[in-house]
mmCIF file of C-alpha atoms in Angstrom:
data_model
loop_
_atom_site.group_PDB
_atom_site.id
_atom_site.type_symbol
_atom_site.label_atom_id
_atom_site.label_comp_id
_atom_site.label_asym_id
_atom_site.label_seq_id
_atom_site.Cartn_x
_atom_site.Cartn_y
_atom_site.Cartn_z
ATOM 1 C CA MET X 1 0.000 0.000 0.000
ATOM 2 C CA SER X 2 1.155 3.581 -0.595
ATOM 3 C CA GLN X 3 1.504 6.122 2.173
ATOM 4 C CA PRO X 4 -1.974 6.535 3.705
ATOM 5 C CA VAL X 5 -3.363 10.049 4.109
ATOM 6 C CA ASN X 6 -5.656 11.521 6.741
ATOM 7 C CA GLY X 7 -8.241 9.147 8.235
ATOM 8 C CA SER X 8 -7.659 6.568 5.518
ATOM 9 C CA SER X 9 -4.638 5.306 7.501
ATOM 10 C CA GLN X 10 -7.196 3.615 9.741
ATOM 11 C CA LEU X 11 -8.195 1.391 6.833
ATOM 12 C CA CYS X 12 -4.723 0.004 6.153
ATOM 13 C CA LEU X 13 -4.069 -0.727 9.821
ATOM 14 C CA ALA X 14 -7.430 -2.491 10.136
ATOM 15 C CA CYS X 15 -7.070 -4.478 6.925
ATOM 16 C CA GLY X 16 -3.823 -6.075 5.731
ATOM 17 C CA LEU X 17 -5.538 -7.957 2.884
ATOM 18 C CA CYS X 18 -3.054 -6.699 0.291
ATOM 19 C CA CYS X 19 -0.207 -8.288 2.275
ATOM 20 C CA ASP X 20 -1.656 -11.430 3.891
ATOM 21 C CA GLY X 21 -2.196 -13.593 0.802
ATOM 22 C CA THR X 22 -5.855 -12.701 0.331
ATOM 23 C CA LEU X 23 -5.658 -10.152 -2.493
ATOM 24 C CA PHE X 24 -2.387 -11.244 -4.067
ATOM 25 C CA ALA X 25 -0.271 -14.363 -4.461
ATOM 26 C CA ASP X 26 3.104 -12.670 -4.854
ATOM 27 C CA VAL X 27 4.880 -9.349 -5.370
ATOM 28 C CA GLU X 28 7.197 -8.662 -8.296
ATOM 29 C CA LEU X 29 10.153 -6.342 -7.781
ATOM 30 C CA GLN X 30 10.388 -3.388 -10.151
ATOM 31 C CA PRO X 31 13.374 -1.485 -11.591
ATOM 32 C CA GLY X 32 14.819 0.505 -8.733
ATOM 33 C CA ASP X 33 13.932 -2.069 -6.069
ATOM 34 C CA SER X 34 16.998 -3.533 -4.377
ATOM 35 C CA ALA X 35 16.778 -7.305 -4.139
ATOM 36 C CA GLU X 36 19.969 -7.321 -2.101
ATOM 37 C CA ARG X 37 18.571 -4.825 0.394
ATOM 38 C CA LEU X 38 15.324 -6.727 0.772
ATOM 39 C CA ARG X 39 17.216 -9.958 1.365
ATOM 40 C CA GLY X 40 19.241 -8.128 3.986
ATOM 41 C CA LEU X 41 15.995 -7.220 5.723
ATOM 42 C CA GLY X 42 15.030 -10.886 5.829
ATOM 43 C CA GLN X 43 12.747 -11.063 2.789
ATOM 44 C CA LYS X 44 12.973 -14.363 0.884
ATOM 45 C CA LEU X 45 13.064 -13.757 -2.867
ATOM 46 C CA ARG X 46 12.820 -16.166 -5.758
ATOM 47 C CA ARG X 47 13.409 -15.762 -9.473
ATOM 48 C CA GLY X 48 10.445 -15.889 -11.802
ATOM 49 C CA LYS X 49 9.015 -14.235 -14.894
ATOM 50 C CA ASP X 50 6.677 -11.300 -15.337
ATOM 51 C CA ALA X 51 3.624 -11.217 -17.642
ATOM 52 C CA GLU X 52 5.870 -10.640 -20.665
ATOM 53 C CA GLY X 53 8.191 -13.501 -19.787
ATOM 54 C CA ASN X 54 11.036 -11.320 -18.553
ATOM 55 C CA PRO X 55 13.084 -12.537 -15.574
ATOM 56 C CA VAL X 56 12.128 -10.868 -12.314
ATOM 57 C CA HIS X 57 12.581 -11.255 -8.597
ATOM 58 C CA LYS X 58 9.454 -11.788 -6.539
ATOM 59 C CA PHE X 59 8.372 -12.795 -3.075
ATOM 60 C CA ALA X 60 5.368 -14.792 -2.007
ATOM 61 C CA GLN X 61 2.405 -13.698 0.040
ATOM 62 C CA PRO X 62 1.578 -13.692 2.903
ATOM 63 C CA CYS X 63 4.431 -11.244 3.401
ATOM 64 C CA PRO X 64 6.535 -12.124 6.454
ATOM 65 C CA ALA X 65 7.014 -8.399 7.100
ATOM 66 C CA LEU X 66 3.310 -8.022 7.935
ATOM 67 C CA GLY X 67 2.823 -7.794 11.690
ATOM 68 C CA ALA X 68 -0.200 -8.754 13.764
ATOM 69 C CA ASP X 69 -1.026 -5.046 13.969
ATOM 70 C CA CYS X 70 -1.045 -4.805 10.146
ATOM 71 C CA ARG X 71 2.158 -2.754 10.181
ATOM 72 C CA CYS X 72 5.041 -3.470 7.804
ATOM 73 C CA ALA X 73 8.363 -4.346 9.413
ATOM 74 C CA PHE X 74 10.263 -2.460 6.680
ATOM 75 C CA TYR X 75 7.621 0.016 5.569
ATOM 76 C CA ALA X 76 10.156 2.757 4.731
ATOM 77 C CA GLU X 77 12.000 0.394 2.368
ATOM 78 C CA ARG X 78 9.073 -1.528 0.899
ATOM 79 C CA PRO X 79 9.260 -2.234 -2.868
ATOM 80 C CA ALA X 80 7.595 -0.129 -5.553
ATOM 81 C CA ARG X 81 4.520 -2.307 -6.022
ATOM 82 C CA CYS X 82 3.766 -2.004 -2.313
ATOM 83 C CA ARG X 83 4.340 1.757 -2.385
ATOM 84 C CA ASP X 84 2.120 2.320 -5.400
ATOM 85 C CA PHE X 85 -0.816 0.052 -4.693
ATOM 86 C CA ASP X 86 -4.023 1.462 -3.242
ATOM 87 C CA CYS X 87 -7.100 -0.751 -3.203
ATOM 88 C CA ALA X 88 -10.388 0.486 -4.610
ATOM 89 C CA LEU X 89 -11.810 0.907 -1.125
ATOM 90 C CA LEU X 90 -8.947 3.161 -0.032
ATOM 91 C CA ARG X 91 -9.213 5.187 -3.226
ATOM 92 C CA SER X 92 -12.887 5.796 -2.555
ATOM 93 C CA VAL X 93 -12.112 7.084 0.932
ATOM 94 C CA GLN X 94 -9.306 9.289 -0.368
ATOM 95 C CA ALA X 95 -11.656 10.681 -3.024
ATOM 96 C CA GLY X 96 -14.254 11.508 -0.389
ATOM 97 C CA THR X 97 -16.911 9.271 -1.942
ATOM 98 C CA LEU X 98 -16.960 6.733 0.903
ATOM 99 C CA PRO X 99 -16.988 7.485 4.651
ATOM 100 C CA VAL X 100 -14.189 5.950 6.697
ATOM 101 C CA ALA X 101 -16.705 4.294 9.020
ATOM 102 C CA THR X 102 -18.394 2.550 6.086
ATOM 103 C CA ALA X 103 -15.070 1.399 4.684
ATOM 104 C CA LEU X 104 -14.020 0.006 8.070
ATOM 105 C CA ARG X 105 -17.271 -1.938 8.292
ATOM 106 C CA ARG X 106 -16.656 -3.443 4.862
ATOM 107 C CA ILE X 107 -13.122 -4.411 5.893
ATOM 108 C CA ARG X 108 -14.480 -6.203 8.960
ATOM 109 C CA GLU X 109 -16.982 -8.036 6.769
ATOM 110 C CA VAL X 110 -14.426 -9.217 4.210
ATOM 111 C CA ARG X 111 -11.978 -10.292 6.917
ATOM 112 C CA LYS X 112 -14.761 -12.496 8.303
ATOM 113 C CA GLN X 113 -15.173 -13.984 4.822
ATOM 114 C CA ARG X 114 -11.418 -14.585 4.623
ATOM 115 C CA ASP X 115 -11.484 -16.283 8.022
ATOM 116 C CA ALA X 116 -14.313 -18.556 6.860
ATOM 117 C CA VAL X 117 -12.104 -19.719 3.973
ATOM 118 C CA ARG X 118 -9.211 -20.309 6.366
ATOM 119 C CA ARG X 119 -11.370 -22.355 8.742
ATOM 120 C CA ALA X 120 -12.653 -24.583 5.943
ATOM 121 C CA LEU X 121 -9.113 -25.131 4.653
ATOM 122 C CA LEU X 122 -7.984 -26.177 8.123
ATOM 123 C CA LYS X 123 -10.858 -28.659 8.351
ATOM 124 C CA LEU X 124 -9.608 -30.179 5.091
ATOM 125 C CA GLY X 125 -6.143 -30.550 6.585
ATOM 126 C CA ASP X 126 -4.452 -27.594 4.875
ATOM 127 C CA ARG X 127 -2.209 -25.853 7.397
ATOM 128 C CA GLU X 128 0.117 -24.113 4.959
ATOM 129 C CA LEU X 129 -0.399 -20.698 6.530
ATOM 130 C CA SER X 130 2.578 -19.319 4.621
ATOM 131 C CA LYS X 131 0.809 -19.801 1.269
ATOM 132 C CA PRO X 132 -1.742 -17.446 -0.375
ATOM 133 C CA LEU X 133 -5.378 -18.467 -0.048
ATOM 134 C CA SER X 134 -5.794 -19.106 -3.774
ATOM 135 C CA ARG X 135 -3.006 -21.676 -3.865
ATOM 136 C CA ARG X 136 -4.245 -23.321 -0.689
ATOM 137 C CA PHE X 137 -7.701 -23.641 -2.229
ATOM 138 C CA GLN X 138 -6.354 -25.169 -5.425
ATOM 139 C CA ARG X 139 -4.251 -27.631 -3.441
ATOM 140 C CA ALA X 140 -7.251 -28.675 -1.330
ATOM 141 C CA LYS X 141 -9.266 -29.144 -4.506
ATOM 142 C CA ARG X 142 -6.574 -31.298 -6.148
ATOM 143 C CA ALA X 143 -6.169 -33.367 -2.988
ATOM 144 C CA LEU X 144 -9.857 -34.185 -2.885
ATOM 145 C CA GLU X 145 -9.881 -35.019 -6.594
ATOM 146 C CA ALA X 146 -6.979 -37.410 -5.937
ATOM 147 C CA GLY X 147 -8.901 -39.143 -3.182
ATOM 148 C CA GLU X 148 -6.912 -37.625 -0.331
ATOM 149 C CA ILE X 149 -8.914 -36.674 2.752
ATOM 150 C CA PRO X 150 -7.826 -35.849 6.314
ATOM 151 C CA ALA X 151 -7.328 -38.806 8.654
ATOM 152 C CA GLY X 152 -10.466 -39.608 10.617
ATOM 153 C CA THR X 153 -12.688 -37.869 8.050
ATOM 154 C CA THR X 154 -15.278 -39.627 5.907
ATOM 155 C CA TRP X 155 -15.849 -38.821 2.250
ATOM 156 C CA GLU X 156 -19.212 -37.347 3.121
ATOM 157 C CA GLU X 157 -17.660 -35.060 5.736
ATOM 158 C CA ALA X 158 -14.878 -34.012 3.351
ATOM 159 C CA ALA X 159 -17.398 -33.281 0.598
ATOM 160 C CA GLU X 160 -19.527 -31.212 2.975
ATOM 161 C CA THR X 161 -16.486 -29.241 4.104
ATOM 162 C CA PHE X 162 -15.409 -28.672 0.515
ATOM 163 C CA GLY X 163 -18.894 -27.353 -0.191
ATOM 164 C CA GLU X 164 -18.470 -24.924 2.704
ATOM 165 C CA LEU X 165 -15.098 -23.907 1.300
ATOM 166 C CA THR X 166 -16.550 -23.432 -2.185
ATOM 167 C CA LEU X 167 -19.250 -21.119 -0.864
ATOM 168 C CA ALA X 168 -16.799 -19.182 1.322
ATOM 169 C CA VAL X 169 -14.366 -18.702 -1.584
ATOM 170 C CA SER X 170 -17.173 -17.563 -3.889
ATOM 171 C CA GLN X 171 -18.395 -14.994 -1.377
ATOM 172 C CA LEU X 172 -14.873 -13.716 -0.764
ATOM 173 C CA GLN X 173 -14.112 -13.592 -4.475
ATOM 174 C CA PHE X 174 -17.241 -11.551 -5.164
ATOM 175 C CA THR X 175 -16.479 -9.040 -2.410
ATOM 176 C CA LEU X 176 -12.844 -8.602 -3.426
ATOM 177 C CA SER X 177 -13.798 -8.031 -7.064
ATOM 178 C CA ARG X 178 -16.463 -5.507 -6.115
ATOM 179 C CA GLU X 179 -14.762 -3.620 -3.287
ATOM 180 C CA PHE X 180 -10.992 -4.051 -3.380
ATOM 181 C CA TYR X 181 -9.436 -4.722 -6.773
ATOM 182 C CA PRO X 182 -8.868 -1.466 -8.677
ATOM 183 C CA ASP X 183 -10.986 -1.258 -11.802
ATOM 184 C CA GLN X 184 -9.795 1.554 -14.015
ATOM 185 C CA PRO X 185 -9.785 1.992 -17.805
ATOM 186 C CA GLY X 186 -6.577 0.761 -19.334
ATOM 187 C CA GLU X 187 -5.528 -1.372 -16.405
ATOM 188 C CA THR X 188 -4.358 -4.910 -16.998
ATOM 189 C CA GLU X 189 -4.493 -7.763 -14.542
ATOM 190 C CA GLU X 190 -1.053 -6.612 -13.432
ATOM 191 C CA GLY X 191 -2.607 -3.238 -12.559
ATOM 192 C CA GLN X 192 -0.742 -1.086 -15.137
ATOM 193 C CA GLY X 193 2.328 -1.140 -12.941
ATOM 194 C CA THR X 194 0.470 -0.088 -9.811
ATOM 195 C CA SER X 195 -0.881 -3.395 -8.570
ATOM 196 C CA ARG X 196 0.851 -6.491 -7.416
ATOM 197 C CA ARG X 197 -0.010 -9.725 -9.152
ATOM 198 C CA LYS X 198 -3.494 -10.874 -8.351
ATOM 199 C CA ASN X 199 -4.150 -14.303 -6.983
ATOM 200 C CA PRO X 200 -4.228 -16.940 -9.727
ATOM 201 C CA ASP X 201 -7.413 -18.757 -10.555
ATOM 202 C CA CYS X 202 -9.219 -19.984 -7.483
ATOM 203 C CA SER X 203 -12.562 -20.774 -9.106
ATOM 204 C CA ALA X 204 -14.755 -22.695 -6.719
ATOM 205 C CA ALA X 205 -15.943 -26.018 -8.070
ATOM 206 C CA PRO X 206 -19.000 -27.964 -6.889
ATOM 207 C CA THR X 207 -18.721 -31.550 -5.769
ATOM 208 C CA GLY X 208 -19.788 -34.518 -7.822
ATOM 209 C CA THR X 209 -19.392 -38.309 -7.644
ATOM 210 C CA ASP X 210 -16.607 -40.456 -9.018
ATOM 211 C CA SER X 211 -18.444 -43.089 -11.082
ATOM 212 C CA SER X 212 -15.714 -45.671 -10.509
ATOM 213 C CA THR X 213 -15.515 -45.381 -6.725
ATOM 214 C CA GLY X 214 -18.760 -43.694 -5.717
ATOM 215 C CA ASN X 215 -16.750 -41.154 -3.729
ATOM 216 C CA PRO X 216 -17.752 -37.486 -3.817
ATOM 217 C CA VAL X 217 -15.148 -35.316 -5.579
ATOM 218 C CA PRO X 218 -15.029 -31.736 -6.863
ATOM 219 C CA THR X 219 -15.754 -31.382 -10.553
ATOM 220 C CA ASP X 220 -14.559 -28.784 -13.055
ATOM 221 C CA SER X 221 -17.782 -28.913 -15.047
ATOM 222 C CA ALA X 222 -18.976 -25.603 -13.652
ATOM 223 C CA THR X 223 -17.655 -22.526 -11.938
ATOM 224 C CA VAL X 224 -19.696 -21.102 -9.097
ATOM 225 C CA VAL X 225 -18.604 -17.522 -9.668
ATOM 226 C CA GLN X 226 -16.835 -16.005 -12.649
ATOM 227 C CA ALA X 227 -15.146 -12.854 -11.388
ATOM 228 C CA GLU X 228 -14.880 -9.829 -13.604
ATOM 229 C CA ASN X 229 -11.241 -9.639 -12.588
ATOM 230 C CA SER X 230 -10.111 -12.951 -14.027
ATOM 231 C CA GLY X 231 -6.920 -12.912 -12.023
ATOM 232 C CA ALA X 232 -8.830 -13.102 -8.757
ATOM 233 C CA TYR X 233 -9.110 -16.549 -7.256
#
């Protein structure tokens, strides 16, 4: 997030969604960012490619610099994408079109939706808290498709939990697309250089039945919600 102004600083310190693996899966460094300096601060970087296939350094979300109080451990030296990004909700407050109190209420609501996704993932045995929600969802989906369920859980219980997860992801996806992802003319999924990479596909799939085993499994035959921002979940 960029430097908050006036009362909008309350939003960032009550939110943290742009840093905790909810809004984004990773952060790409930009020209001018010092990979060496960030490593020196304790940030783990990996090499990858940007949307055009160019080599780039990036780090995964959730960001380890995010504290329990939603403050950044190296805020003054955060990379360009973090400096430049403002979510749609923050922009509305800064523009004076949305009261701070209303924005704070919406943040509380979406954090509850995020927590519902986390709880369902835990019930399905996913405890990879260091991974973004989208990747955790996809892993839980693949595990169930492969016939892997938590020890002591029946197929019926796993299918019911996956249904809960599907609904929770769909609700979260809808809210993020409507309230948080910037939506401006000319922006790409990479945010025209202002946004970090959005979470990869996390489309929620309903459960079906494996004809060979009779076990309930998720199916890709339908998508519960198709977000306008295709990079979201």
